[in-house]
Amino acid sequence: MRIDNHTPKQDGFYMPSELSEHRCTYILWPERGDNWRHNAEKAEHVFTEVARTIAKYEPVVLCVSPREYPVALNLNLPNVQVVEMTSNDSWIRDCGATFVINGRGNMRAVDWSFNAWGGLVNGLYFPWDQDDLVAAKMCAIEAVNRYRLSDFVLEGGSIHSDGEGTILTTEECLLDPGRNPDMTKEEIEEKLKEYLGAEKVLWLPKGIYMDEDTNGHVDNICQFVAPGKVVLAWEDNEEDPQYERSKAALDYLESETDAKGRKIEVVKIHVPNPILITKEESSGVDIVEGTFPRNEGDRLPASYVNYYNCNGAIILPVFNDPHDEEAIKTLQELFPNKKVEPIYAREILLGGGNIHCITQQVPKP
Ligand code: KQY
């Protein structure tokens, strides 16, 4: 059921941290050949590995188009339910529901408007109508009521919640003219507080260098590891364009406190060396007018911070890069009670995001 004229905050609901316990994880199957090379044949393998790995720790709901449904069903993955779902692409973090709870065992969801990361201004494809229905379908499957925002565009990858009143986002994304061009920063902040049940929004200036698909989603540069503590994608080389972005985020975080007045502890995780699209990779992607191209030589927005927290594990993208080991070690030290599960994720990166972008948690209310 759709709830209008109230907000989650008015009703006592808030977005829990991704670190709190999940009921399950949703994933959307990749398919479109103008984003995934060779009609997603290679991406399917990595998505399957992500689903199989998460399913060792919590149930997975794998949402698949009618055409691909038999393929996914025949994988017969343990602890994975396959449901039929039409969509335009496979980024459920962004087009899916944001679940909110009230601490008394109840759950609802926020169903933001989705416009393919910028609509007709700078969106990545047209149409996006089926993606915009994904959140409602998830709510139906989960049997929860939803707050639908027909007049406010937001993707789940552009926000993180610490579950204690603080939201993390970026100015680069939320103030981009492709989302809510008629709203001021203050109005956008108010919407986040009302619909995520929060008290304070921390605005990092920018996301990862060349994260042009999403206009700098926060989930690629920074993530809570505990209330008052974050990991930040870092670059030591001052000549690299990533350096000034990471440094600006660090300076901002060090100058701020969270909703509870805590200073924010920052743990750096160095980004991989620059990863460029090869000729072979570029040539496997269908060229379609109106769709964002994947050109040979383009630098990809690679970051370890785009990992996913599930119940007993950290599902970490790795790139066969010299920095992989350090990222694994840092996260294993930060989460001694979870297992770090590295997955070679270049194929997801080629599509424009990574493991966090293709997953969406449903909390255990
Ligand atoms: O959340 C994300 N990083 C999604 C990226 C979308 C890319 C579509 N080509």
Coordinates of C-alpha atoms and ligand atoms in Angstrom, one line a residue:
M1 CA 0.0 0.0 0.0
R2 CA 1.1 3.5 -0.8
I3 CA 1.3 6.0 2.1
D4 CA 0.8 9.6 1.3
N5 CA 0.7 12.7 3.4
H6 CA 3.1 11.3 6.1
T7 CA 6.8 10.9 6.3
P8 CA 8.8 8.1 7.9
K9 CA 10.1 10.5 10.5
Q10 CA 6.6 11.7 11.4
D11 CA 5.7 8.0 11.8
G12 CA 8.7 7.1 13.8
F13 CA 10.6 5.2 11.1
Y14 CA 14.3 5.5 10.1
M15 CA 16.8 3.9 7.8
P16 CA 19.0 1.4 9.8
S17 CA 22.7 1.1 9.1
E18 CA 23.6 -1.5 6.5
L19 CA 25.6 -3.1 9.3
S20 CA 22.5 -4.0 11.3
E21 CA 21.0 -7.4 10.7
H22 CA 19.4 -8.2 7.4
R23 CA 16.5 -10.4 6.5
C24 CA 17.8 -10.8 2.9
T25 CA 19.5 -9.1 0.0
Y26 CA 18.0 -8.3 -3.4
I27 CA 19.9 -8.5 -6.7
L28 CA 18.7 -7.7 -10.2
W29 CA 20.0 -9.9 -13.1
P30 CA 22.1 -8.1 -15.8
E31 CA 20.9 -8.2 -19.4
R32 CA 21.1 -5.1 -21.5
G33 CA 23.8 -5.3 -24.2
D34 CA 24.3 -1.6 -24.5
N35 CA 25.7 -1.6 -20.9
W36 CA 27.0 -5.1 -20.4
R37 CA 29.4 -6.5 -23.1
H38 CA 28.3 -9.5 -25.0
N39 CA 24.8 -9.2 -23.8
A40 CA 25.9 -9.6 -20.2
E41 CA 27.2 -13.1 -20.7
K42 CA 30.3 -12.3 -18.6
A43 CA 28.5 -10.1 -16.1
E44 CA 26.1 -12.9 -15.4
H45 CA 28.9 -15.0 -14.0
V46 CA 30.0 -12.4 -11.6
F47 CA 26.5 -11.5 -10.5
T48 CA 26.0 -15.3 -9.9
E49 CA 29.2 -15.4 -7.8
V50 CA 28.0 -12.4 -5.8
A51 CA 24.6 -14.0 -5.2
R52 CA 26.1 -17.3 -4.3
T53 CA 28.6 -15.8 -1.8
I54 CA 26.0 -13.6 -0.1
A55 CA 23.6 -16.6 0.1
K56 CA 26.1 -18.3 2.4
Y57 CA 25.3 -15.7 5.0
E58 CA 21.7 -14.5 4.3
P59 CA 18.8 -15.3 1.9
V60 CA 19.0 -13.7 -1.5
V61 CA 16.1 -12.7 -3.8
L62 CA 17.3 -12.7 -7.4
C63 CA 15.0 -10.6 -9.7
V64 CA 15.1 -11.7 -13.3
S65 CA 13.3 -10.7 -16.5
P66 CA 10.8 -13.1 -18.0
R67 CA 13.3 -13.9 -20.8
E68 CA 16.2 -14.7 -18.5
Y69 CA 14.1 -16.3 -15.7
P70 CA 14.7 -19.9 -16.8
V71 CA 18.5 -19.3 -17.0
A72 CA 18.6 -17.9 -13.4
L73 CA 16.2 -20.5 -12.1
N74 CA 18.4 -23.4 -13.5
L75 CA 21.4 -22.1 -11.6
N76 CA 19.7 -23.7 -8.6
L77 CA 21.6 -21.6 -6.1
P78 CA 21.2 -22.6 -2.5
N79 CA 19.4 -19.9 -0.3
V80 CA 18.5 -17.9 -3.5
Q81 CA 14.8 -17.3 -4.4
V82 CA 14.4 -16.3 -8.1
V83 CA 11.5 -14.0 -8.8
E84 CA 10.3 -12.6 -12.1
M85 CA 10.8 -8.9 -12.4
T86 CA 11.0 -6.6 -15.4
S87 CA 13.5 -3.7 -15.2
N88 CA 15.6 -1.5 -17.5
D89 CA 18.9 -2.5 -16.0
S90 CA 20.4 -4.1 -12.9
W91 CA 21.3 -1.5 -10.3
I92 CA 19.0 -2.4 -7.5
R93 CA 20.9 -0.2 -5.0
D94 CA 19.7 2.7 -7.0
C95 CA 16.3 1.9 -8.3
G96 CA 15.2 -0.3 -5.5
A97 CA 13.4 0.5 -2.2
T98 CA 15.1 2.0 0.8
F99 CA 13.7 0.1 3.8
V100 CA 13.0 1.9 7.1
I101 CA 12.1 0.4 10.5
N102 CA 10.7 1.8 13.7
G103 CA 12.5 -0.2 16.3
R104 CA 9.2 -1.9 17.3
G105 CA 9.3 -4.7 14.8
N106 CA 7.7 -2.8 11.9
M107 CA 9.1 -2.1 8.5
R108 CA 8.1 0.2 5.6
A109 CA 10.0 1.5 2.6
V110 CA 10.8 4.7 0.7
D111 CA 10.1 4.5 -3.0
W112 CA 12.1 7.4 -4.5
S113 CA 11.6 8.5 -8.1
F114 CA 14.3 7.1 -10.3
N115 CA 15.4 8.8 -13.6
A116 CA 18.5 6.7 -14.7
W117 CA 20.9 9.1 -12.9
G118 CA 19.9 12.4 -14.5
G119 CA 16.8 12.0 -16.7
L120 CA 16.7 13.9 -19.9
V121 CA 19.5 16.2 -18.6
N122 CA 22.3 13.7 -18.2
G123 CA 20.7 10.3 -17.6
L124 CA 22.3 7.1 -18.9
Y125 CA 19.4 5.6 -20.8
F126 CA 15.8 6.1 -21.8
P127 CA 13.3 4.9 -20.8
W128 CA 13.7 4.1 -17.2
D129 CA 10.0 3.5 -16.4
Q130 CA 10.5 -0.2 -15.5
D131 CA 13.4 0.6 -13.1
D132 CA 11.1 3.2 -11.4
L133 CA 8.6 0.3 -10.6
V134 CA 11.2 -1.9 -9.0
A135 CA 10.8 -0.5 -5.5
A136 CA 7.1 -1.0 -5.6
K137 CA 7.6 -4.6 -6.7
M138 CA 10.1 -5.2 -3.8
C139 CA 7.6 -3.8 -1.4
A140 CA 4.9 -6.1 -2.7
I141 CA 7.1 -9.1 -2.3
E142 CA 8.1 -8.0 1.2
A143 CA 4.5 -7.1 2.0
V144 CA 5.4 -3.6 3.3
N145 CA 3.8 -0.3 2.8
R146 CA 5.7 2.4 0.9
Y147 CA 6.2 6.1 1.0
R148 CA 6.2 7.1 -2.7
L149 CA 8.0 10.3 -3.7
S150 CA 6.8 11.2 -7.1
D151 CA 8.4 14.6 -6.9
F152 CA 11.9 13.7 -5.6
V153 CA 14.6 11.9 -7.4
L154 CA 17.2 9.9 -5.5
E155 CA 19.2 6.7 -5.9
G156 CA 20.1 4.4 -2.9
G157 CA 23.8 4.6 -3.9
S158 CA 23.9 8.3 -3.1
I159 CA 23.1 7.9 0.6
H160 CA 24.5 5.9 3.6
S161 CA 22.9 5.9 7.0
D162 CA 24.6 5.2 10.3
G163 CA 21.3 4.2 11.8
E164 CA 21.8 6.8 14.6
G165 CA 20.6 9.9 12.8
T166 CA 23.5 10.7 10.4
I167 CA 23.3 10.5 6.6
L168 CA 26.3 10.6 4.3
T169 CA 26.0 12.0 0.8
T170 CA 27.8 14.0 -1.8
E171 CA 27.1 17.5 -3.2
E172 CA 28.4 16.4 -6.6
C173 CA 25.5 14.0 -7.0
L174 CA 22.6 15.4 -5.0
L175 CA 23.0 19.0 -6.4
D176 CA 23.5 17.8 -10.0
P177 CA 20.8 19.4 -12.2
G178 CA 19.6 16.0 -13.5
R179 CA 18.0 15.2 -10.2
N180 CA 16.0 17.9 -8.4
P181 CA 17.0 21.1 -10.2
D182 CA 14.3 23.2 -8.5
M183 CA 15.3 22.4 -5.0
T184 CA 17.9 24.1 -2.8
K185 CA 20.5 22.2 -0.9
E186 CA 18.5 23.0 2.3
E187 CA 15.3 21.6 0.8
I188 CA 17.0 18.4 -0.3
E189 CA 18.6 18.0 3.1
E190 CA 15.1 18.4 4.7
K191 CA 13.7 15.6 2.4
L192 CA 16.6 13.3 3.4
K193 CA 16.0 13.9 7.1
E194 CA 12.2 13.4 6.8
Y195 CA 12.3 10.3 4.7
L196 CA 15.3 8.6 6.3
G197 CA 14.4 9.6 9.9
A198 CA 17.6 11.4 10.4
E199 CA 18.9 14.5 12.2
K200 CA 22.1 15.5 10.3
V201 CA 23.3 15.2 6.7
L202 CA 27.1 15.1 6.0
W203 CA 27.8 16.5 2.6
L204 CA 31.1 15.3 1.1
P205 CA 32.0 17.6 -1.8
K206 CA 32.7 14.9 -4.5
G207 CA 32.7 11.2 -5.2
I208 CA 35.3 9.1 -7.1
Y209 CA 37.1 10.6 -10.1
M210 CA 35.3 9.6 -13.3
D211 CA 32.2 8.3 -11.6
E212 CA 30.4 10.1 -14.3
D213 CA 27.6 7.6 -14.6
T214 CA 26.3 8.4 -11.1
N215 CA 27.7 12.0 -10.7
G216 CA 29.7 10.8 -7.8
H217 CA 27.7 8.5 -5.6
V218 CA 28.8 8.4 -2.0
D219 CA 28.9 4.5 -2.0
N220 CA 32.0 4.5 -4.1
I221 CA 34.0 6.9 -1.9
C222 CA 32.9 6.6 1.7
Q223 CA 31.0 4.1 3.9
F224 CA 30.2 3.8 7.7
V225 CA 32.0 1.0 9.5
A226 CA 30.4 2.1 12.8
P227 CA 28.6 5.2 14.0
G228 CA 31.3 7.9 14.1
K229 CA 33.7 5.9 11.9
V230 CA 34.0 5.6 8.1
V231 CA 36.3 4.2 5.5
L232 CA 37.4 6.6 2.8
A233 CA 38.7 5.8 -0.7
W234 CA 42.2 7.3 -0.7
E235 CA 45.0 8.2 -3.2
D236 CA 48.5 9.0 -2.1
N237 CA 49.7 10.4 -5.4
E238 CA 49.1 14.1 -5.3
E239 CA 49.4 14.2 -9.1
D240 CA 46.4 11.8 -9.6
P241 CA 43.0 13.6 -9.9
Q242 CA 41.6 11.3 -7.2
Y243 CA 43.9 12.9 -4.6
E244 CA 42.1 16.3 -4.4
R245 CA 38.7 14.6 -4.2
S246 CA 39.8 12.3 -1.4
K247 CA 41.7 15.1 0.4
A248 CA 38.6 17.4 0.2
A249 CA 36.5 14.6 1.7
L250 CA 39.0 14.0 4.5
D251 CA 39.2 17.6 5.4
Y252 CA 35.4 17.9 5.5
L253 CA 35.0 14.8 7.6
E254 CA 37.7 15.9 10.0
S255 CA 36.0 19.2 10.5
E256 CA 32.5 17.7 11.2
T257 CA 30.7 15.8 13.9
D258 CA 27.8 13.4 13.4
A259 CA 24.2 13.7 14.7
K260 CA 25.3 12.5 18.2
G261 CA 28.1 15.1 18.3
R262 CA 30.9 12.5 17.8
K263 CA 34.0 13.4 15.9
I264 CA 34.4 11.2 12.8
E265 CA 37.2 8.7 12.6
V266 CA 38.4 8.1 9.1
V267 CA 40.2 5.0 7.9
K268 CA 41.8 5.3 4.5
I269 CA 41.6 2.5 1.9
H270 CA 43.9 3.2 -1.1
V271 CA 42.1 3.0 -4.5
P272 CA 43.5 0.5 -7.1
N273 CA 45.9 1.8 -9.8
P274 CA 44.0 3.4 -12.7
I275 CA 41.9 0.9 -14.5
L276 CA 41.2 1.7 -18.2
I277 CA 38.6 0.1 -20.6
T278 CA 40.4 -2.0 -23.1
K279 CA 39.6 -2.1 -26.8
E280 CA 38.2 -5.6 -26.5
E281 CA 36.0 -4.6 -23.6
S282 CA 34.7 -1.5 -25.4
S283 CA 34.0 -3.4 -28.6
G284 CA 31.8 -5.9 -26.8
V285 CA 29.2 -3.2 -25.8
D286 CA 26.3 -2.5 -28.2
I287 CA 26.3 1.1 -29.4
V288 CA 22.8 2.5 -29.0
E289 CA 21.9 6.2 -29.5
G290 CA 21.0 7.8 -26.2
T291 CA 23.0 5.4 -24.1
F292 CA 26.2 6.3 -22.3
P293 CA 29.1 4.9 -24.4
R294 CA 31.9 2.7 -23.0
N295 CA 35.0 4.0 -24.9
E296 CA 38.4 2.4 -25.1
G297 CA 40.9 4.1 -22.7
D298 CA 38.3 5.6 -20.4
R299 CA 39.3 5.4 -16.8
L300 CA 36.8 3.4 -14.6
P301 CA 35.7 4.6 -11.2
A302 CA 37.3 1.7 -9.3
S303 CA 37.2 1.7 -5.5
Y304 CA 37.2 -1.0 -2.7
V305 CA 34.7 1.1 -0.7
N306 CA 31.9 -0.1 -3.0
Y307 CA 31.8 -3.3 -0.9
Y308 CA 28.6 -4.8 0.6
N309 CA 28.0 -5.5 4.3
C310 CA 26.0 -8.7 4.7
N311 CA 25.2 -10.5 7.9
G312 CA 28.5 -12.4 8.4
A313 CA 30.6 -11.1 5.6
I314 CA 32.0 -8.2 3.6
I315 CA 31.6 -8.8 -0.1
L316 CA 34.6 -6.9 -1.5
P317 CA 35.3 -6.1 -5.1
V318 CA 38.9 -6.7 -6.0
F319 CA 40.8 -6.0 -9.3
N320 CA 44.0 -8.2 -9.4
D321 CA 45.7 -5.0 -8.3
P322 CA 48.7 -4.5 -5.9
H323 CA 46.3 -2.7 -3.5
D324 CA 43.9 -5.6 -3.2
E325 CA 45.8 -7.2 -0.3
E326 CA 45.9 -4.0 1.8
A327 CA 42.1 -3.5 1.3
I328 CA 41.3 -7.0 2.4
K329 CA 43.6 -6.7 5.4
T330 CA 42.2 -3.3 6.5
L331 CA 38.6 -4.5 6.2
Q332 CA 39.3 -7.8 8.0
E333 CA 40.8 -5.8 10.9
L334 CA 37.8 -3.5 11.0
F335 CA 35.4 -6.4 11.0
P336 CA 37.0 -9.2 13.0
N337 CA 33.6 -11.0 13.4
K338 CA 32.9 -11.1 9.6
K339 CA 34.6 -12.8 6.8
V340 CA 36.0 -10.7 4.0
E341 CA 35.0 -12.4 0.7
P342 CA 36.9 -10.9 -2.2
I343 CA 35.4 -11.2 -5.6
Y344 CA 37.1 -10.3 -8.9
A345 CA 34.7 -7.6 -10.0
R346 CA 36.2 -5.9 -13.1
E347 CA 33.2 -7.0 -15.1
I348 CA 30.8 -5.1 -12.8
L349 CA 33.0 -2.1 -12.9
L350 CA 32.9 -2.1 -16.7
G351 CA 29.1 -1.7 -16.3
G352 CA 29.6 1.5 -14.3
G353 CA 29.4 0.4 -10.6
N354 CA 30.3 -2.4 -8.3
I355 CA 29.1 -4.9 -5.7
H356 CA 27.4 -2.3 -3.4
C357 CA 25.5 -0.9 -6.4
I358 CA 24.1 -4.3 -7.4
T359 CA 22.8 -5.2 -4.0
Q360 CA 20.0 -3.9 -1.7
Q361 CA 19.5 -5.0 1.9
V362 CA 16.2 -5.7 3.6
P363 CA 16.7 -5.2 7.3
K364 CA 15.4 -7.6 9.9
P365 CA 12.8 -5.3 11.6
Ligands
KQY1 O1 25.3 2.8 -8.7 C1 26.0 2.7 -9.7 N1 27.2 2.9 -9.6 C2 25.2 2.5 -10.9 C3 25.9 2.8 -12.1 C4 25.1 2.7 -13.3 C5 25.8 2.5 -14.5 C6 24.9 2.3 -15.7 N2 25.7 2.2 -16.8

